[in-house]
Coordinates of N, CA and C in Angstrom, one line a residue:
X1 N -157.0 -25.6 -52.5 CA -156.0 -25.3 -51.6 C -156.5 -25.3 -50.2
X2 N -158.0 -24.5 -49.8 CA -158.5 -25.0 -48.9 C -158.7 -26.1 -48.1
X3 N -158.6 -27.0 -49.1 CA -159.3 -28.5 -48.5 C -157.9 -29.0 -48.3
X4 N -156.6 -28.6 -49.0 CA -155.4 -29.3 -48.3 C -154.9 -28.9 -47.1
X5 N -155.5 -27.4 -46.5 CA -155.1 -27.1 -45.8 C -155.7 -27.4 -44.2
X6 N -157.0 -27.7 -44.6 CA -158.2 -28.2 -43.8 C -157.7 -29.6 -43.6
X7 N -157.4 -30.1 -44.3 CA -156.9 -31.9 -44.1 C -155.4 -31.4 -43.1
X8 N -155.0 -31.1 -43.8 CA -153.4 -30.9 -42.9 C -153.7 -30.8 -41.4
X9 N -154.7 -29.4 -41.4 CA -155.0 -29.4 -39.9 C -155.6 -30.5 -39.2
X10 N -156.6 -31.0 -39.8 CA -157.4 -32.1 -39.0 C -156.3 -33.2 -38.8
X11 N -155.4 -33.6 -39.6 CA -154.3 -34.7 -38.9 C -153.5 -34.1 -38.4
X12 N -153.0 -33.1 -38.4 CA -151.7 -32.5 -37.1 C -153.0 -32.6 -36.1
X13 N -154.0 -32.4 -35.6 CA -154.2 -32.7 -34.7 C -155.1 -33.6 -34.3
X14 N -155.3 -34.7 -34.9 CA -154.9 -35.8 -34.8 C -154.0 -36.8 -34.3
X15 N -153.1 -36.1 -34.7 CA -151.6 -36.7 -34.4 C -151.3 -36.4 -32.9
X16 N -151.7 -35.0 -32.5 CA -151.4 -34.2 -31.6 C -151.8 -35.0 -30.7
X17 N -153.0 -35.2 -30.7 CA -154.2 -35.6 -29.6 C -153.9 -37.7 -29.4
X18 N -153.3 -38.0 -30.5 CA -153.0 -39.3 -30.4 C -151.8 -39.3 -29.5
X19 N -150.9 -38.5 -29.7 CA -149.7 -38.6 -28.9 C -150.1 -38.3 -27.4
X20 N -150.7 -37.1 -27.4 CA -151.2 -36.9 -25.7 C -152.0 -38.0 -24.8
X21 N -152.7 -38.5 -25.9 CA -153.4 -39.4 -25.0 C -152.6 -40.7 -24.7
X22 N -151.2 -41.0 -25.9 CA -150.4 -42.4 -25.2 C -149.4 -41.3 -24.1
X23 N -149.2 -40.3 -24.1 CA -148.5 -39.8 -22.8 C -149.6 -39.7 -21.5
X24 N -150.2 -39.3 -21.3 CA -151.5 -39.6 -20.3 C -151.6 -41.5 -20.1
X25 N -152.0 -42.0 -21.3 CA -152.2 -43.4 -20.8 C -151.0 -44.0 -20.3
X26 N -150.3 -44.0 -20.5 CA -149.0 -44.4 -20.4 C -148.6 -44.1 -18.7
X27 N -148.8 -42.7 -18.5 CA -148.0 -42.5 -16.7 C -149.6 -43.0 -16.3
X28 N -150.9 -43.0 -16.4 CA -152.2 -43.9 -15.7 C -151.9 -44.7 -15.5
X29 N -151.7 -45.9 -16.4 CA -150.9 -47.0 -16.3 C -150.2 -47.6 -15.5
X30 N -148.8 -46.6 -15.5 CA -147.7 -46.4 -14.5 C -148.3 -46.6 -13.0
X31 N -149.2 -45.7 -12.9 CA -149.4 -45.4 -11.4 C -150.2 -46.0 -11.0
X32 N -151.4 -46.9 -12.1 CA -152.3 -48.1 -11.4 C -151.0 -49.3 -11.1
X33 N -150.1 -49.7 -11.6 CA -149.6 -50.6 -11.7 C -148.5 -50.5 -10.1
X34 N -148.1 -49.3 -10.0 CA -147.6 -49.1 -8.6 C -148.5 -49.2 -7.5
X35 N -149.2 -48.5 -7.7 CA -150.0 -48.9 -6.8 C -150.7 -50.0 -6.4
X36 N -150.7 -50.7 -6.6 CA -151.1 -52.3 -6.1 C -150.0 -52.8 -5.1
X37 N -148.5 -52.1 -5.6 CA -148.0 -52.4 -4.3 C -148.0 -51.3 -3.1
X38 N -148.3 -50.0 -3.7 CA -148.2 -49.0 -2.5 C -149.5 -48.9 -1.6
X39 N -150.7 -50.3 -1.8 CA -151.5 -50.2 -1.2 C -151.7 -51.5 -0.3
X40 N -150.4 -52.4 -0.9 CA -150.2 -53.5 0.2 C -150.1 -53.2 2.0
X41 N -150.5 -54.1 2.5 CA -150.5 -53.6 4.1 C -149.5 -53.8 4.6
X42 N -148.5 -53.2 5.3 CA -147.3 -53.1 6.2 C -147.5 -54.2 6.9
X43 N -146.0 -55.0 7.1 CA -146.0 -55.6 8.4 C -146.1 -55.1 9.9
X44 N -146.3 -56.1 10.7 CA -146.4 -54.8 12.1 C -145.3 -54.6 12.6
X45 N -145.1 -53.3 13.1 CA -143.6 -53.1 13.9 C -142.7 -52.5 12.6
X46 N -143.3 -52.0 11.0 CA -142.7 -51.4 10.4 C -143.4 -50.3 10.0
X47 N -142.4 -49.2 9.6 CA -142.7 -48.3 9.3 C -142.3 -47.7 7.5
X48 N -143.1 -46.9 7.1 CA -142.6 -46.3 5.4 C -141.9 -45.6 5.5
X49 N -140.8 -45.7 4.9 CA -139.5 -44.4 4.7 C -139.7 -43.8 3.8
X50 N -139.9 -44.3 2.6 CA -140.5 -43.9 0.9 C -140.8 -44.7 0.1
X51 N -141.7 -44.1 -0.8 CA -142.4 -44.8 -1.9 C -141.9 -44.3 -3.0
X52 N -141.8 -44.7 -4.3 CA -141.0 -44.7 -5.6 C -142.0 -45.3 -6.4
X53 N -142.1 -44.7 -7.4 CA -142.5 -44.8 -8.6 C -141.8 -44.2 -10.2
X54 N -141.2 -45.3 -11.1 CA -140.0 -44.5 -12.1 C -141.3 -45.5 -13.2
X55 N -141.0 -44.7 -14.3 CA -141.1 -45.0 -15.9 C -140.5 -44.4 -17.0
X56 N -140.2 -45.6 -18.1 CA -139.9 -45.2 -19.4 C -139.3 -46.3 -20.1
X57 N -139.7 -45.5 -21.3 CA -138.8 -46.7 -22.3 C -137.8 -46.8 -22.4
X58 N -137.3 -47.8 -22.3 CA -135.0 -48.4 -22.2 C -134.7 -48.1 -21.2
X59 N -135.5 -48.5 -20.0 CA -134.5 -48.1 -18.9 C -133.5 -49.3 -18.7
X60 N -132.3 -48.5 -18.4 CA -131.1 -49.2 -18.9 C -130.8 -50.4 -17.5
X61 N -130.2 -51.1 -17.9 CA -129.9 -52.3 -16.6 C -131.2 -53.4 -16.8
X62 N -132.3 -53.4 -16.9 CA -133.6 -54.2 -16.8 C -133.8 -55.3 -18.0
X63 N -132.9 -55.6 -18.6 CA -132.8 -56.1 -19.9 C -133.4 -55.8 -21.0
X64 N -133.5 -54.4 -21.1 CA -134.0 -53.7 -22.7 C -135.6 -53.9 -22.4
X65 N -136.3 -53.0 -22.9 CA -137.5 -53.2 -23.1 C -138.3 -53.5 -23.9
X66 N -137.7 -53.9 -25.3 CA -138.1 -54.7 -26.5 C -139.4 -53.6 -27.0
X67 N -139.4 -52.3 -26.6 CA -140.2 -51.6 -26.8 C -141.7 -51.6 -26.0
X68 N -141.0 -52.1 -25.2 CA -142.4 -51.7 -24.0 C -141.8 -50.5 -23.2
X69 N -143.1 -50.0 -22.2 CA -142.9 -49.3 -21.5 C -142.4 -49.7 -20.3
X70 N -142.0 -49.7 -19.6 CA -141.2 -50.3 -17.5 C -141.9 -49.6 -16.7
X71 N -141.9 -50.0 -15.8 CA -142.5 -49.6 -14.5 C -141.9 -49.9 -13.2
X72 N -141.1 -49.1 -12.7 CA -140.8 -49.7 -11.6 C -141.7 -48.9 -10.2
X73 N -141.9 -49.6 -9.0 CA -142.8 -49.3 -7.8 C -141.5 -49.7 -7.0
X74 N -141.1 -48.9 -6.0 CA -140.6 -49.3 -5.3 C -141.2 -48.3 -3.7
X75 N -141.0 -49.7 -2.2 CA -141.0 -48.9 -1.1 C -140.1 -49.6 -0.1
X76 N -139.3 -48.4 0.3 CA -138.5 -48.6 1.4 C -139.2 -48.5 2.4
X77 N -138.1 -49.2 3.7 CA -139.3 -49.6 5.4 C -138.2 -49.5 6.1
X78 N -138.3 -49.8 7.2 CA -137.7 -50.2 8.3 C -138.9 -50.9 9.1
X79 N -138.3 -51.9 10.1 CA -139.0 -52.3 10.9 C -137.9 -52.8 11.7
X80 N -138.7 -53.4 12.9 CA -138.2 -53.7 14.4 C -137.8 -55.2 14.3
X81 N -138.9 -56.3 13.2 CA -138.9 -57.3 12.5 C -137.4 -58.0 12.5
X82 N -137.3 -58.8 12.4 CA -136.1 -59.7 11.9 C -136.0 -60.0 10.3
X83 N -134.9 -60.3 9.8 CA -135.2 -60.8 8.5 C -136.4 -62.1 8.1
X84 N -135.9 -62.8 9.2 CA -137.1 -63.8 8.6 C -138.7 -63.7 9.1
X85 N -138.7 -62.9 10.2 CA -139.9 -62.5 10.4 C -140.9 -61.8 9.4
X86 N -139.6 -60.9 8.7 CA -140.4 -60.1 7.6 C -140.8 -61.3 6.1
X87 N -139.9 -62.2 6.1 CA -139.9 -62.8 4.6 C -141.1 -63.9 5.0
X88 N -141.4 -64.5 6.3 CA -142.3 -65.1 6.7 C -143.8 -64.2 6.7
X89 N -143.9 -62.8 7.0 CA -145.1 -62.1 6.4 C -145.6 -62.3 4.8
X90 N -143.9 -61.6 3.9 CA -144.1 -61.6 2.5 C -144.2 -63.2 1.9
X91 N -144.1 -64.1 2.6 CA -143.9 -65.7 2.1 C -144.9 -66.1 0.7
X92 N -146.5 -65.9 1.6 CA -147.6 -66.5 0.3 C -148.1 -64.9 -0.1
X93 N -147.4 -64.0 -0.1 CA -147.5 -63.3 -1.4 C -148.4 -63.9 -2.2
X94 N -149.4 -63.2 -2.7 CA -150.1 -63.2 -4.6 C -149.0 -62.7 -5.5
X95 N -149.0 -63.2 -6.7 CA -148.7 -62.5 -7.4 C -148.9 -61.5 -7.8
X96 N -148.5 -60.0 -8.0 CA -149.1 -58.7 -8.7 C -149.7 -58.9 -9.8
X97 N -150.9 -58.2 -10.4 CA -151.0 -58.1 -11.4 C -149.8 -57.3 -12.6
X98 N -150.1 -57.6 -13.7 CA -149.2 -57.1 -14.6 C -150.0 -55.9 -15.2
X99 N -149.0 -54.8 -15.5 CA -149.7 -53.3 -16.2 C -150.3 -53.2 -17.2
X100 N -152.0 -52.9 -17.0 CA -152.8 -53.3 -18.0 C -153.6 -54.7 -18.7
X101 N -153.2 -55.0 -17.3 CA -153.6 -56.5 -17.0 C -154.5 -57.3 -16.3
X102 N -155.4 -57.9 -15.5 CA -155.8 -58.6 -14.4 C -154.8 -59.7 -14.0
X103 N -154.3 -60.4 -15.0 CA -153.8 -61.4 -15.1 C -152.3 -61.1 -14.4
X104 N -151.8 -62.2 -12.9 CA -151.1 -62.2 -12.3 C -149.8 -62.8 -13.0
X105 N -148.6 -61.9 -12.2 CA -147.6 -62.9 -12.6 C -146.0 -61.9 -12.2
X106 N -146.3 -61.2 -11.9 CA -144.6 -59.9 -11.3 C -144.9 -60.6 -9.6
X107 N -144.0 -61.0 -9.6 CA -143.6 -61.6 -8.0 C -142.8 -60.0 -7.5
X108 N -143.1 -60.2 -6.3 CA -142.4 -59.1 -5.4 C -140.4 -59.6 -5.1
X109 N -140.3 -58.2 -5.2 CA -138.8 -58.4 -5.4 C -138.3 -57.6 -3.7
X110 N -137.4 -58.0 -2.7 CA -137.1 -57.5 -1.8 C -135.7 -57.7 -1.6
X111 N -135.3 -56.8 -0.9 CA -134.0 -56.2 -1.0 C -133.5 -55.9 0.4
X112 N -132.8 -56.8 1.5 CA -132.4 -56.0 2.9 C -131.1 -55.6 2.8
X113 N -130.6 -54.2 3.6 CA -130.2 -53.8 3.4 C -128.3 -53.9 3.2
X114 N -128.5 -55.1 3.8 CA -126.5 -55.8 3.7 C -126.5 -56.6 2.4
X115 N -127.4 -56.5 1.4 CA -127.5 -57.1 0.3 C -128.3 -56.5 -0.7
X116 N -128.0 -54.9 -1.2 CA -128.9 -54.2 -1.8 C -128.0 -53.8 -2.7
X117 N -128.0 -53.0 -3.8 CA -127.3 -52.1 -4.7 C -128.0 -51.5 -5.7
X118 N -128.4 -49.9 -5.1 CA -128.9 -49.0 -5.8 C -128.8 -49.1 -7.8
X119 N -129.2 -48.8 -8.4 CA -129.0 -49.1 -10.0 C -129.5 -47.1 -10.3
X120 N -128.8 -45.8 -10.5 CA -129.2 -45.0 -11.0 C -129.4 -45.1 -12.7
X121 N -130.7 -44.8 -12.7 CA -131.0 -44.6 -14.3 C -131.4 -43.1 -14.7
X122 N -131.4 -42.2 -15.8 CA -131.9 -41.0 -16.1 C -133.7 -41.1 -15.7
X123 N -134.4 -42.0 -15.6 CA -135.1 -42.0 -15.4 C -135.9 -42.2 -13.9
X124 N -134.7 -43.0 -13.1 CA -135.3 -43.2 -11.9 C -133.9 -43.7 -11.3
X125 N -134.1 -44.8 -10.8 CA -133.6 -45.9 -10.1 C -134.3 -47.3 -9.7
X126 N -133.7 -48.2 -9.3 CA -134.2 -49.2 -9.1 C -133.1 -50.1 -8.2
X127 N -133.4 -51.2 -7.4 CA -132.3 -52.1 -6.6 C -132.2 -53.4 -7.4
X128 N -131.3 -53.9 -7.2 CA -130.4 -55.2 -7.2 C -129.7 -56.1 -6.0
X129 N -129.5 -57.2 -6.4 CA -128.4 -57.6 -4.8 C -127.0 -57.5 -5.7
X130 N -126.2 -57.8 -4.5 CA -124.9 -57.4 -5.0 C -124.2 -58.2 -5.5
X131 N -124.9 -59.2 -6.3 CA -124.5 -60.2 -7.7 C -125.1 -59.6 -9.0
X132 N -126.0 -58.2 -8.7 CA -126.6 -57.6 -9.9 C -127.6 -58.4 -10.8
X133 N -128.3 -58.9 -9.7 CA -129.7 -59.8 -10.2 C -130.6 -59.2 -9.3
X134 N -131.9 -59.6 -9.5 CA -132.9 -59.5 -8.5 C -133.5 -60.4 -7.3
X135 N -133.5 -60.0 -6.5 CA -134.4 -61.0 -5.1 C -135.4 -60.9 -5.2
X136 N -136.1 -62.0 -6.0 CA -137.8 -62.5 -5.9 C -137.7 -62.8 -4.3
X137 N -138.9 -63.3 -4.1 CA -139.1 -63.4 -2.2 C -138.9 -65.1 -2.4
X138 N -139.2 -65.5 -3.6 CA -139.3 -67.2 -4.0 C -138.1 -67.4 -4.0
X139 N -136.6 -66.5 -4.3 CA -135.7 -67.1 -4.5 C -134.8 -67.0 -2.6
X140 N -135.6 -66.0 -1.6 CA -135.3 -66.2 -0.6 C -135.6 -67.5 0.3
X141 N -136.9 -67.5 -0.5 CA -137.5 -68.9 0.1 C -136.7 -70.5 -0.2
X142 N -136.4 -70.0 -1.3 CA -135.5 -71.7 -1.6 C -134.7 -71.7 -1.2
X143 N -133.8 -70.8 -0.4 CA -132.6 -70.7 -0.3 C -132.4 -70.4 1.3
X144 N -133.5 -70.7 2.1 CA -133.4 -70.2 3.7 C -132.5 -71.1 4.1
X145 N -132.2 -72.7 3.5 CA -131.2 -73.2 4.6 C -129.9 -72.9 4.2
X146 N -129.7 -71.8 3.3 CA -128.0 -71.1 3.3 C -127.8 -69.9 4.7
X147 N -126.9 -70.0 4.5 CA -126.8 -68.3 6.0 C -126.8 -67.3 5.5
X148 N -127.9 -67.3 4.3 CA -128.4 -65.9 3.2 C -129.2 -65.6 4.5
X149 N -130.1 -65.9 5.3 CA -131.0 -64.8 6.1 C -129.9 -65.3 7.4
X150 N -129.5 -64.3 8.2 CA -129.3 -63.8 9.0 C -130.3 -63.5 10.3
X151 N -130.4 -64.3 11.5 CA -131.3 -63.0 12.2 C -130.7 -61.7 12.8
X152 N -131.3 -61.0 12.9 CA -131.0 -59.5 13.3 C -131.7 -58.8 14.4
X153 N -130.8 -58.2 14.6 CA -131.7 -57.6 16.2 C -131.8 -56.0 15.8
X154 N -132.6 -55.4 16.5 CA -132.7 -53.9 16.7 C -133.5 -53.5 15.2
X155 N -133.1 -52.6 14.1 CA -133.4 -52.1 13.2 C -133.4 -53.3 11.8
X156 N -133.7 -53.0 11.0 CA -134.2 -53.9 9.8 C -134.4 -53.3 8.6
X157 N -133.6 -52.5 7.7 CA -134.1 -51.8 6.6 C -133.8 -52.4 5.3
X158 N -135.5 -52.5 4.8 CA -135.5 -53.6 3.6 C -135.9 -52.2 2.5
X159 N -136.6 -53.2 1.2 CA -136.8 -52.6 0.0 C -138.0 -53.0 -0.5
X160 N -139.3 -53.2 -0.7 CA -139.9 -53.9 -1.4 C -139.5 -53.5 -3.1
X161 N -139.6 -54.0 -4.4 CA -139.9 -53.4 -5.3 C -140.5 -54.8 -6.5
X162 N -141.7 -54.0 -7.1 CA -142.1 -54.6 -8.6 C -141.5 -53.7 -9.6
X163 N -141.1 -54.8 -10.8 CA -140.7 -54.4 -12.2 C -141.7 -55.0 -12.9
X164 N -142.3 -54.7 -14.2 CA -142.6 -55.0 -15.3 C -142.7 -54.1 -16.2
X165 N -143.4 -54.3 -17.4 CA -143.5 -53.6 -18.4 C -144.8 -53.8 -19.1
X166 N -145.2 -52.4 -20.7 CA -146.1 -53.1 -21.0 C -146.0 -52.5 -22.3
X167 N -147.0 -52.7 -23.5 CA -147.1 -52.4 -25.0 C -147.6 -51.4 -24.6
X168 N -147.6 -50.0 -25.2 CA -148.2 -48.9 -25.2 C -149.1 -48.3 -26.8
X169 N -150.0 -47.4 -26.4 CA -150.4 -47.0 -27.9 C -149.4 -46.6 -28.8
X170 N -149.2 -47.4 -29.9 CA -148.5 -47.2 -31.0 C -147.2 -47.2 -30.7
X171 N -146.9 -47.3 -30.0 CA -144.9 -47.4 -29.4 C -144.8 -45.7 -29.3
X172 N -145.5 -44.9 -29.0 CA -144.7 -43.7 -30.0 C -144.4 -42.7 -28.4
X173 N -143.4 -42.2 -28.1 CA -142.6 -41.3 -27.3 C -142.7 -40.1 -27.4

């Protein structure tokens, strides 16, 4: 009876210690993966309003997460910049790395402000434009000879944001 009880213990914590460590690896993760963009360099003439950082599994609106984890980074700015002044900075962008990855490939997603729409989730938030898709910076670029950029004078408040996702230890929540 001793030794069932000794085994019991040793895998509840087991179990214990397996779960804590995918909740630990899991938000590490999270916050290496934000950070790659919250350590990108500002254009000049702009300033940081806020930085964001949300995770979890199913966050809703992002097309399901097939059981990965999400990650969204996001930072708000203003600058003095023009729209195309700014998109002309973010132009040759690298690609981000992906969470838990070296390997590139999350393009930066931006958002100015006459063409944004907040998305609230239980878990965070995240932006959209107001067709309820995302603005890669690639899809601003194909698209400069429409009267999508605007120049602008005075103030300028954009969005930066990366989305991806990733497999976590054992899928388990």
């Amino acid at each position: 009876m001793k030794t069932f009880t000794w085994i019991g213990s040793i895998l509840a914590i087991s179990l214990i210690s397996m779960m804590l460590y995918s909740s630990i690896s899991k938000e590490k993760v999270s916050e290496q993966f934000a950070e790659h963009l919250f350590d990108y360099p500002l254009p000049a003439e702009t300033s940081l309003i806020a930085k964001h950082q949300f995770n979890g599994k199913n966050f809703s609106g992002l097309g399901g997460s097939g059981g990965y984890w999400v990650v969204v980074a996001i930072m708000e700015m203003t600058s003095t910049l023009t729209k195309d002044e700014i998109l002309a900075y973010y132009k040759n962008i690298e690609l981000f790395p992906y969470p838990k990855s070296e390997n590139r490939g999350v393009e930066l997603e931006i958002y100015f402000e006459d063409d944004r729409r907040k998305v609230e989730d239980a878990k965070g938030f995240y932006y959209q434009n107001q067709n309820l898709s995302s603005s890669r910076i690639s899809s601003y670029l194909l698209n400069s000879a429409d009267d999508q950029i605007n120049q602008a004078t005075g103030e300028t408040k954009y969005v930066i944001q990366l989305i991806s996702g990733f497999d976590y230890f054992l899928n388990m929540d």
